[in-house]
XYZ file of C-alpha atoms in Angstrom:
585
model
C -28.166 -30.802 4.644
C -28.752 -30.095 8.134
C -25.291 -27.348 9.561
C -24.223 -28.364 13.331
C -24.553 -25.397 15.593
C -20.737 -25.448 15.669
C -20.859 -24.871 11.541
C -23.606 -21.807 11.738
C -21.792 -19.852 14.300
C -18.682 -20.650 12.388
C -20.798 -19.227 9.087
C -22.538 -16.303 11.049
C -19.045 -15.364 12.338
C -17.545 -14.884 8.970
C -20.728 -13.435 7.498
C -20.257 -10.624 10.372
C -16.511 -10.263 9.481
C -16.907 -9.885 5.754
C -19.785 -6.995 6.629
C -17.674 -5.213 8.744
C -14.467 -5.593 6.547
C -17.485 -4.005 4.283
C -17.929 -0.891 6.061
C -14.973 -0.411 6.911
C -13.997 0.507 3.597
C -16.660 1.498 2.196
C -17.191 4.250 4.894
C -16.394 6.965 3.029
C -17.606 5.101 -0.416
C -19.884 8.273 -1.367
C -16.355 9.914 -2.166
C -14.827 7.415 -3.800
C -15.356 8.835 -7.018
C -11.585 9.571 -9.134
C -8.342 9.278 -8.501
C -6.868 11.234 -5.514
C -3.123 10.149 -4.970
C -1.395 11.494 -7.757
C 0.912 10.200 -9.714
C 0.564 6.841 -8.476
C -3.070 5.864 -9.081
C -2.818 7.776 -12.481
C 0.404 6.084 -13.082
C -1.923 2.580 -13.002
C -5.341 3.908 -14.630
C -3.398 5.250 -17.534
C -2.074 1.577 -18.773
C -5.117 0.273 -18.230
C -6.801 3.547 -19.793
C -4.758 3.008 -23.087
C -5.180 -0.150 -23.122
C -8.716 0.082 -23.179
C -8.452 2.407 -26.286
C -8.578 5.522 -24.407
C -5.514 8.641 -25.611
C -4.076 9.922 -22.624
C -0.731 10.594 -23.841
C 0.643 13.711 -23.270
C -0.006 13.574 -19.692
C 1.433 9.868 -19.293
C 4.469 11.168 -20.514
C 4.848 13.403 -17.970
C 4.162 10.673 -15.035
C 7.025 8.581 -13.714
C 6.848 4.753 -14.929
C 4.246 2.603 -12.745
C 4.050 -1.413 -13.817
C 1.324 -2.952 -15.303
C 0.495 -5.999 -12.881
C -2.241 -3.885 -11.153
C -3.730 -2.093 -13.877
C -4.596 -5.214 -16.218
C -6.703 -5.596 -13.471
C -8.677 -2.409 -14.197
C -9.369 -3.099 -17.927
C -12.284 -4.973 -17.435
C -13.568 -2.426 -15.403
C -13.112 0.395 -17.951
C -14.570 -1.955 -19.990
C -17.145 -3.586 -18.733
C -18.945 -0.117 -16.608
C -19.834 3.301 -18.034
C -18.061 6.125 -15.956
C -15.204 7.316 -14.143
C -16.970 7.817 -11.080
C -18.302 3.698 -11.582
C -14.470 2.686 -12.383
C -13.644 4.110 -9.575
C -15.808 2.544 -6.822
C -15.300 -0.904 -8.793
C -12.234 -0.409 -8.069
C -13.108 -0.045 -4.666
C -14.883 -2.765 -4.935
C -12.075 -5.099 -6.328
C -10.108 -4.051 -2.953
C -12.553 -5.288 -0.688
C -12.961 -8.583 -2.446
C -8.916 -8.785 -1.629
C -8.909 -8.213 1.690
C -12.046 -10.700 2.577
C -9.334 -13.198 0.005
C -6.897 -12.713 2.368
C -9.143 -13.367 5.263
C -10.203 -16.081 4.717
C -6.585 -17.321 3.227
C -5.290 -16.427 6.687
C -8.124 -18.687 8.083
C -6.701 -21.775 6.492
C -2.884 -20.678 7.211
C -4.365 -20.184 11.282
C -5.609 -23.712 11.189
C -2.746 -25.528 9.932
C -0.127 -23.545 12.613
C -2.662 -23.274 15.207
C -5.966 -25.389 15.148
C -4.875 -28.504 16.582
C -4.573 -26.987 20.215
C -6.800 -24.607 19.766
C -10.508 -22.596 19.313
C -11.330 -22.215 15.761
C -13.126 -19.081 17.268
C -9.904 -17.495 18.451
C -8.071 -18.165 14.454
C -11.077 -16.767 13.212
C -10.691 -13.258 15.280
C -7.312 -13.318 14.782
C -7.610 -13.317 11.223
C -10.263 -10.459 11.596
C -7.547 -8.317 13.304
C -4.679 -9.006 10.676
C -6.951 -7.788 8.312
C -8.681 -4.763 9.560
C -5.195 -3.178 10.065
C -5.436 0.564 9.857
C -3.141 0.372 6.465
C -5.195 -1.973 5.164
C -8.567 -0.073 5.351
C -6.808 2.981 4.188
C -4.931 1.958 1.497
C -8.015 -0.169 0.237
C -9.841 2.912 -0.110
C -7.490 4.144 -2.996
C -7.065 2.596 -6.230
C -3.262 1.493 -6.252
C -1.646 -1.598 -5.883
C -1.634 -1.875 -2.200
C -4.344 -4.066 -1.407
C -3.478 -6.488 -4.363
C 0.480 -6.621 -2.804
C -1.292 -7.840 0.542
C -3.418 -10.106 -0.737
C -0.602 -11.603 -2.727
C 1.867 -12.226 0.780
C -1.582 -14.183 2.362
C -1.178 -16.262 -1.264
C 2.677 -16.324 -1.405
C 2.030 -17.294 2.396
C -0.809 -20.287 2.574
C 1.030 -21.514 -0.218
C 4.959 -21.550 1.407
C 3.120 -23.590 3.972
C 1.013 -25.937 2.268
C 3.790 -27.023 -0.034
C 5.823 -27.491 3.473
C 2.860 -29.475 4.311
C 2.953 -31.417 1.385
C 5.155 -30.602 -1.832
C 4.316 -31.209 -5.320
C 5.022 -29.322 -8.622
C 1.503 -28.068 -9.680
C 1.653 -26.086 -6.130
C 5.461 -25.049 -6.683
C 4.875 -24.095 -10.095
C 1.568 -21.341 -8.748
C 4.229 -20.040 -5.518
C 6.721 -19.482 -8.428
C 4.141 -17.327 -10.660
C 2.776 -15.631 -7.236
C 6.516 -14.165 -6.747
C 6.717 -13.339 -10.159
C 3.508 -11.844 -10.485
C 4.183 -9.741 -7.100
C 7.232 -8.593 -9.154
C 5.307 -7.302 -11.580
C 2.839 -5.619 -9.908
C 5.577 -4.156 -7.732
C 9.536 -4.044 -7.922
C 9.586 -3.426 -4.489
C 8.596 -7.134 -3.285
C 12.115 -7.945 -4.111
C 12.531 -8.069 -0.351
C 10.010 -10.931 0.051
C 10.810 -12.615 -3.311
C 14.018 -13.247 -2.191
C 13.450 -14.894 1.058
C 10.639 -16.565 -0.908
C 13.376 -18.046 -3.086
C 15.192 -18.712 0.018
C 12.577 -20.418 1.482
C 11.607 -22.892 -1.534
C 15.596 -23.756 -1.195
C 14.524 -25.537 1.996
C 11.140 -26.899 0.951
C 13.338 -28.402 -2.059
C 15.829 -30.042 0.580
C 12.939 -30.801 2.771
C 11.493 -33.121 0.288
C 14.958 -34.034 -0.790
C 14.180 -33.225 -4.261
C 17.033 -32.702 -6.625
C 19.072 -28.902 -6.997
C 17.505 -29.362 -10.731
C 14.110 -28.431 -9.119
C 15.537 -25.539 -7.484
C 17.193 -24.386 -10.598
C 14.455 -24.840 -12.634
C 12.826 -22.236 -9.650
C 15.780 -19.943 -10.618
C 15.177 -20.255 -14.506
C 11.124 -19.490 -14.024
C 12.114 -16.271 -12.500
C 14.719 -15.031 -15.176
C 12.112 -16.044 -17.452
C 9.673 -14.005 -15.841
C 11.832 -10.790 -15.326
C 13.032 -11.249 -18.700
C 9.476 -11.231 -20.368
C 8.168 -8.327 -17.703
C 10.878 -5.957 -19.215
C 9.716 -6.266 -22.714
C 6.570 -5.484 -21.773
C 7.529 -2.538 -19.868
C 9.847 -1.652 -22.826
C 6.488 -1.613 -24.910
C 4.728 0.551 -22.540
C 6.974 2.995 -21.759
C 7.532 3.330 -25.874
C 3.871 3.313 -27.053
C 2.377 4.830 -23.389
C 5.081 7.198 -22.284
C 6.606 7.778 -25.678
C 9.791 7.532 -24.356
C 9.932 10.429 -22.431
C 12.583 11.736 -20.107
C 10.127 11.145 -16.655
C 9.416 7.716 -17.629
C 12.846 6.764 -16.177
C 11.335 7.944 -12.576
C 10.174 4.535 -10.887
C 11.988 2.692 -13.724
C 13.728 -0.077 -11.314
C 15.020 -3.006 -12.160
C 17.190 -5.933 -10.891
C 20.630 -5.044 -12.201
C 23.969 -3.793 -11.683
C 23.243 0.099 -11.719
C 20.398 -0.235 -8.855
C 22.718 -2.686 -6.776
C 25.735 -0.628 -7.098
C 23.120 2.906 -6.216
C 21.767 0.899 -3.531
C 25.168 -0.250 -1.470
C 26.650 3.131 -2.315
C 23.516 4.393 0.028
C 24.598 2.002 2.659
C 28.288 2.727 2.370
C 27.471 6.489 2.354
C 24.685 7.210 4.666
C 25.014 4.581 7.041
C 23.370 6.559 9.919
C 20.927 7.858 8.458
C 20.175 4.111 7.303
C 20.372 3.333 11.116
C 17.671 6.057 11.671
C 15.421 5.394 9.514
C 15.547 1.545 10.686
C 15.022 2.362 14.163
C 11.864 4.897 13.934
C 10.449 2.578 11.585
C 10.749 -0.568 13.617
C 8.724 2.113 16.367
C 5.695 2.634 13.564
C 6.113 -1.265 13.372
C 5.979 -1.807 17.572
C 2.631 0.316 17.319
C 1.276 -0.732 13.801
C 1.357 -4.411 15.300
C -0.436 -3.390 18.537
C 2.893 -4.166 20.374
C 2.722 -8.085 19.009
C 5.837 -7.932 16.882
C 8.503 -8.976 19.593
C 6.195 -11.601 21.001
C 6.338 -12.940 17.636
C 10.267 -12.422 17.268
C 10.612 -14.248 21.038
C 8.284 -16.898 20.320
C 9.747 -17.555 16.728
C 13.369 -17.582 18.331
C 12.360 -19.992 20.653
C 10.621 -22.307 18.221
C 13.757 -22.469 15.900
C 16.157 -22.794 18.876
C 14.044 -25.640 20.284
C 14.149 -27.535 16.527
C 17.420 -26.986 16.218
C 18.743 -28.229 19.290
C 16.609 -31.284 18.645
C 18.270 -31.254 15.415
C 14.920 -31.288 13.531
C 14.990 -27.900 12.081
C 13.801 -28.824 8.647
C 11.059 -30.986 9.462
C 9.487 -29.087 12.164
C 7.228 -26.945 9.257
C 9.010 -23.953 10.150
C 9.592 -22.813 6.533
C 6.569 -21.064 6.641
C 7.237 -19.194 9.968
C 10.905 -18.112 8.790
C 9.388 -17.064 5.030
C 6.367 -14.368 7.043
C 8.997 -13.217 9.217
C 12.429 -13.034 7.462
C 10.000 -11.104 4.469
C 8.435 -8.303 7.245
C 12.295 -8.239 8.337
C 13.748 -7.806 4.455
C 11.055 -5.381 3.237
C 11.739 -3.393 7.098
C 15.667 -3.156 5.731
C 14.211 -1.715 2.205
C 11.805 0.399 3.147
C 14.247 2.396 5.746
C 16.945 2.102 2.630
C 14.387 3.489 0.568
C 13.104 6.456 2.461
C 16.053 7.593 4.843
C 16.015 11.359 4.112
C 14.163 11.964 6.478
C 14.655 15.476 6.362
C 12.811 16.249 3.111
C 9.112 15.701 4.514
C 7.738 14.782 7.615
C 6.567 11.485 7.083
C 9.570 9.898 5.553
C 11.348 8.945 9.079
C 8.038 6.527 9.757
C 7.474 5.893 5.992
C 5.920 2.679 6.009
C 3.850 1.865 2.911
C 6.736 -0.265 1.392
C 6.646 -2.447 3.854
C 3.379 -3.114 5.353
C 2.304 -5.476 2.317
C 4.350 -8.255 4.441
C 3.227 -7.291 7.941
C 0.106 -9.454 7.953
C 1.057 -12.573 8.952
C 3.328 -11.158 11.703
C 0.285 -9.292 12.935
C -1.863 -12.486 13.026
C 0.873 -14.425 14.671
C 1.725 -11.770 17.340
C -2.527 -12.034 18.180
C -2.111 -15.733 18.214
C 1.244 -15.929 20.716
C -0.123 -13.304 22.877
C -3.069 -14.998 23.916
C -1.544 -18.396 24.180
C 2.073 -18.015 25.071
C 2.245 -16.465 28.336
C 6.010 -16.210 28.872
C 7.099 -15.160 25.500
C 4.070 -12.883 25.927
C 6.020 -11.354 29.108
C 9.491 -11.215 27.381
C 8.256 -9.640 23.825
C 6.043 -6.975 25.750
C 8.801 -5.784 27.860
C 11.556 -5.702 24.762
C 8.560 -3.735 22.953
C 7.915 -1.458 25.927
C 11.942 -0.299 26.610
C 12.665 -0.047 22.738
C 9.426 2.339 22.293
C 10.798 4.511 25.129
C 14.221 4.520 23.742
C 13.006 5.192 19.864
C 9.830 7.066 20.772
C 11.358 10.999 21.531
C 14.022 10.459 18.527
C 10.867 9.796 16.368
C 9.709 13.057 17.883
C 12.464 14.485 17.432
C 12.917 13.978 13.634
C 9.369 14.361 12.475
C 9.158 17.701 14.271
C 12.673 18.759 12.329
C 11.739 17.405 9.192
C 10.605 19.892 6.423
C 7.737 19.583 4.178
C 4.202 18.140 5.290
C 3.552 14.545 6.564
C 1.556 12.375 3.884
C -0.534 10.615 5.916
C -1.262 7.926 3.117
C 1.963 6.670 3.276
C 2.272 6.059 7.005
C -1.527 5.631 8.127
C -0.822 4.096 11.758
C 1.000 7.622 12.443
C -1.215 9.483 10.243
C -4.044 8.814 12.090
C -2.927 10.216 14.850
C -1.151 13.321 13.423
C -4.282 14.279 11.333
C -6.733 13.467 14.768
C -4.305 15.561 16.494
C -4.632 18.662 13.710
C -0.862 17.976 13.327
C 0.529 18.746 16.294
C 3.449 16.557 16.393
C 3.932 16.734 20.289
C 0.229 15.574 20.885
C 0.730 13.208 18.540
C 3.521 11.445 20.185
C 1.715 12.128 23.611
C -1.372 10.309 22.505
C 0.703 7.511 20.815
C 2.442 6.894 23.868
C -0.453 7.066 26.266
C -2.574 3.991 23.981
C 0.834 2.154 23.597
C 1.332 2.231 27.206
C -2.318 0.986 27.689
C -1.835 -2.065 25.284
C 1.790 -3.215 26.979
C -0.202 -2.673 29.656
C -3.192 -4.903 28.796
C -1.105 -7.848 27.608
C 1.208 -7.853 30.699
C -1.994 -8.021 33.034
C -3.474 -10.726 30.536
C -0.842 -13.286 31.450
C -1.363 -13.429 34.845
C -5.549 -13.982 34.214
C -5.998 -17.929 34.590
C -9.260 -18.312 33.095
C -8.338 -18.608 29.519
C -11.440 -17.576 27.964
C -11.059 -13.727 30.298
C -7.648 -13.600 29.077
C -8.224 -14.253 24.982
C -11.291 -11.873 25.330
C -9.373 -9.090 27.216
C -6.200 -9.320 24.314
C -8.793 -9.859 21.388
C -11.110 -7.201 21.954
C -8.450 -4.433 22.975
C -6.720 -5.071 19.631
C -10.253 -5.311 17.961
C -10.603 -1.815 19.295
C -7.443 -0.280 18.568
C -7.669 -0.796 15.268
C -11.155 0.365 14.258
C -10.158 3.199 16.507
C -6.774 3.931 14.191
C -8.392 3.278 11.023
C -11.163 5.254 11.725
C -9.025 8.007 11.741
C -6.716 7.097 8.966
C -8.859 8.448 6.253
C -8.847 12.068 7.671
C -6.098 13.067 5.214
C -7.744 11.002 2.187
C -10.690 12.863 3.459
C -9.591 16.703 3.186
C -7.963 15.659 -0.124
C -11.301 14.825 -1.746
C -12.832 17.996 -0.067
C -10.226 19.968 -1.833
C -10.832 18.214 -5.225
C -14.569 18.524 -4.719
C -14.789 22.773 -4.926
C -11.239 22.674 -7.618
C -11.726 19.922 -10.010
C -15.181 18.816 -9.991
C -16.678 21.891 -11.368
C -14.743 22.419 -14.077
C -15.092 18.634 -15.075
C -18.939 19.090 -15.041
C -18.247 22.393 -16.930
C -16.408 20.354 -19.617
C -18.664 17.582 -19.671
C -21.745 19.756 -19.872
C -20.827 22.083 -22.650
C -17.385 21.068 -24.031
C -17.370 17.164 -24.284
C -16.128 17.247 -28.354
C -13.980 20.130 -28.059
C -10.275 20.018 -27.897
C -8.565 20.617 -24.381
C -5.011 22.155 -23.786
C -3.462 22.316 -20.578
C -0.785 25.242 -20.306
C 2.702 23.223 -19.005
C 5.108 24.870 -16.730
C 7.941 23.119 -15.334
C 8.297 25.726 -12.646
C 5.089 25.820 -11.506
C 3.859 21.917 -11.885
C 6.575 20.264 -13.295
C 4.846 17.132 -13.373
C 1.321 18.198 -14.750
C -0.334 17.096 -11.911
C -3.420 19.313 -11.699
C -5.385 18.250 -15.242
C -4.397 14.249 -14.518
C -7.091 14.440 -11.891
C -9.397 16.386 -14.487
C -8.331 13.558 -17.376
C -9.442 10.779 -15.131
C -12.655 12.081 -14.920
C -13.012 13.142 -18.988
C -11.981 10.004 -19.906
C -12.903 10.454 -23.756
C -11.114 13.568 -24.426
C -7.345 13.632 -24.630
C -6.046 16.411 -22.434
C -2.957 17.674 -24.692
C 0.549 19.858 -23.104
C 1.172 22.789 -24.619
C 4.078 25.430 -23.582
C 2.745 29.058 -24.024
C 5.057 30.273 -27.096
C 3.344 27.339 -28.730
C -0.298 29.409 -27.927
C -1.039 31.207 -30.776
C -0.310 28.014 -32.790
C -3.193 25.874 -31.433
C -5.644 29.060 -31.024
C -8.900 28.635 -32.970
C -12.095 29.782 -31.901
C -14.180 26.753 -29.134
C -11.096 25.311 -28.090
C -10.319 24.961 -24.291
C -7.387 26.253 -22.749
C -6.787 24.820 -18.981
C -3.748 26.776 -16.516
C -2.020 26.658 -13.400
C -3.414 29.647 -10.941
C 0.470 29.405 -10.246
C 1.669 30.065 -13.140
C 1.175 33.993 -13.329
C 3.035 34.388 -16.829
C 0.545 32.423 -18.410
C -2.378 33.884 -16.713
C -0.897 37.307 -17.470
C -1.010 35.883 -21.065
C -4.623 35.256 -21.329
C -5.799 38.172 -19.475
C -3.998 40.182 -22.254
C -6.381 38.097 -24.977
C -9.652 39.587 -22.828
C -10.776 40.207 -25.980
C -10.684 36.593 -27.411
C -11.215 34.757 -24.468
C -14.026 34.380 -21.475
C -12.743 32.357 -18.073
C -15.145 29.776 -17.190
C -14.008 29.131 -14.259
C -11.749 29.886 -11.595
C -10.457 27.544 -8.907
C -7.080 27.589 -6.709
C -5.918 24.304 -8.922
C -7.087 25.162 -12.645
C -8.621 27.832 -14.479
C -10.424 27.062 -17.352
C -10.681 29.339 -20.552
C -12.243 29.173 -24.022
C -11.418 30.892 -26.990
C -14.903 33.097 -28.012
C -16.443 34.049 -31.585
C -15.377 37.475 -32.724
């Protein structure tokens, strides 16, 4: 078979994409070797970790409750390869193969909005930039559920649209379990569930297929909440054994969370209005200043249809479900994280949200390079509400106690931790490249060569991106430092000399009330269940070769062992663990 020139540029294009997408991620992949963001990612390896036969108890029942969706994905993995550190980067691994999934998914959504009228060429970079979003590369460098939540809205997405396209049951039935699943990986996709449901309402009218359909829709998704709480009933008894922390994270859909939820919005209602605002800011520079050209453009679509009274068979469905979700998980996320006053980051907390943002992102690229005047109306709408926003942002983050956790807002993380967290510079050098971009797009709509003006928008945004997630991982990258000279040694310590003995890690609420410090440690010991013990309890566990792990922290219990001197030797000493064992007399 003999490829048309056309064909190998088209596969030499996506060959290059998938390599960079590649490095990208796997930039720092000489680091990637254990869990880092605690309690989340220990939250998900434990599941799987029991699952897989593995005892890790005592410290899962001091984690709050994380869903199983994501980690039945890392079974095999335990499974199938022979370390931690090898988990890990296959891990790794599995995130990269979502992110090229959802490339290539927002490929085929490109073509069927935007491929009649236009350059394949242009979809494909398009795509390229929805995908290399800072978030994106950062949060695919951790092993959490991020990645698998984005690559689930490109599914949820291609599939809202194809079944506008053309409905039938086999492709309703696989939207249906899509939602669901997304459920179960993460309670927080209620936002985009629900318009989901919302939207299959008018795919079901659309078609004029009966309400039975759409009930049957409804049923599906009691079944499938129904069937995830007995499995998180199961986990939390025979994982978490029931324990008091489990109930942290422990949403669900019902009357208690609706009733804590409105009483939020009835209560804090500025604070609600805050958090919106600065977050629709990290939104206006997350999407490279695209988002309004989207909200114009979109606007004007459904106005058009409507006037023309052909609002349901224009295939808009698909256009209302991608924006309507980025809108509904917006509304969570600032409902969510409004207190802004308890850590830095929470005003622009954005990770429960950006999981919907793709679409939006490729659709802002798309309208900006073709739609000059909604170009010129979204840019200027972007550019007044950043100046507005922009010094209350300031203003809060500066205010705000705590420290700013970069891994949960990456756009503004990268330039906080490039800017050795000086707030002021980093507003100053947000502004400055957000000025540049409104700048850039204005100019581009007055460029009449069309290829000059999709090159100018295309390869700024290109830019901007690799230049923000470049220095998104500065945060991730001090953490693993850190864990390098506190955790590492004493793992190969334990490993070396101590694999079959018995490990106790010294609990005190005061100090670590969560157990933090030894979950890193028990990721990367796998085989050896790290067991809680308070230190009245001491002298009933000691026997000569066991291990006895504490917090630097917690003076009273390193007062306690320095008393023993004479029946225990430190092994070592770092600022997050010190490691003893009980000697021979």
């Amino acid at each position: 078979m003999i490829l048309s020139k056309e064909k190998k540029q088209e596969y030499f294009f996506h060959i290059s994409a998938i390599i960079l997408i590649i490095l990208l991620c796997c930039v720092n992949i000489r680091r990637l070797d254990y869990i880092a963001v605690l309690n989340d990612e220990f939250g998900y390896w434990s599941t799987a970790a029991s699952i897989a036969g593995y005892d890790w108890t005592s410290l899962i029942s001091e984690t709050p409750y994380y869903s199983w969706g994501y980690s039945i994905l890392l079974v095999p993995i335990i499974l199938i390869f022979p370390t931690p550190e090898v988990w890990y980067k296959a891990a790794i691994g599995l995130n990269i193969v979502f992110l090229i999934g959802s490339y290539f998914l927002c490929i085929a959504i490109g073509k069927k909005w935007f491929s009649v009228k236009y350059n394949n060429k242009i979809i494909f970079i398009a795509s390229l930039i929805a995908i290399i979003y800072p978030s994106n590369i950062t949060y695919a460098q951790v092993a959490w559920s991020e990645t698998l939540l984005i690559f689930l809205m490109w599914l949820a997405t291609y599939l809202m649209i194809s079944l506008e396209e053309h409905f039938t049951y086999l492709k309703l039935i696989v939207e249906i379990f899509v939602f669901v699943y997304m459920y179960v990986v993460h309670v927080r996709s209620i936002g985009i569930i629900i318009v989901g449901i919302l939207s299959l309402f008018f795919i079901i009218i659309k078609n004029k297929k009966s309400m039975v359909v759409f009930a049957g829709v409804l049923i599906f998704f009691v079944i499938g909440y129904l069937l995830n709480n007995v499995v998180k009933q199961y986990q939390i008894t025979e994982f978490w054994a029931n324990s008091n922390i489990s109930n942290i994270n422990n949403v669900a859909i019902d009357g208690t969370t609706i009733s804590t939820y409105l009483y939020r919005v009835l209560s804090s209602l500025r604070l609600l209005i805050e958090s919106f605002g600065a977050k629709l800011i990290y939104l206006l520079v997350g999407t490279g200043f695209t988002l309004f050209i989207v909200i114009v453009q979109f606007s004007k679509e459904i106005f058009y249809n409507f006037r023309k009274k052909k609002l349901l068979t224009s295939n808009c469905i698909g256009k209302f479900f991608c924006v309507f979700a980025s809108i509904a998980m917006l509304g969570l996320c600032s409902l969510q994280m409004l207190n802004w006053q308890e850590r830095k980051d929470i005003i622009v907390y954005a990770r429960y949200m950006e999981n919907a943002i793709g679409p939006i992102i490729f659709m802002g690229v798309m309208y900006s390079v073709i739609f000059i005047k909604s170009t010129r109306v979204g840019v200027i709408i972007s550019a007044l509400l950043f100046a507005v926003g922009i010094k209350s942002v300031y203003w809060r983050i500066e205010r705000a106690t705590g420290y700013f956790n970069s891994i949960c807002s990456p756009v503004f993380g990268a330039f906080y931790d490039f800017c050795y967290k000086d707030v002021k510079k980093t507003i100053i050098l947000i502004a400055v490249l957000s000025c540049f971009l409104v700048v850039v797009y204005y100019i581009s709509t007055f460029i009449k060569s069309n290829k000059v003006r999709y090159s100018l928008v295309l390869l700024v945004m290109v830019a901007y991106y690799i230049f923000i997630g470049n220095k998104a991982g500065i945060y991730m990258n001090d953490a693993r430092q850190y864990f390098d000279s506190n955790t590492v040694p004493i793992m190969r310590e334990i490993r070396q000399n101590y694999n079959d003995t018995t490990v106790y890690y010294v609990k005190n609420v005061e100090t670590d009330p969560y157990s933090v410090n030894p979950k890193y440690l028990q990721y990367m010991i796998p085989n050896i269940s790290i067991l809680l013990v308070e230190q009245k309890d001491l002298c009933d566990i000691w026997e000569e070769g066991i291990v006895i792990l504490t917090n630097p922290k917690d003076l009273s219990s390193e007062e306690y062992m320095k008393n023993k001197k004479d029946d225990v030797y430190k092994i070592q000493e770092t600022s997050m663990l010190n490691m003893y064992v009980i000697s021979s007399h």
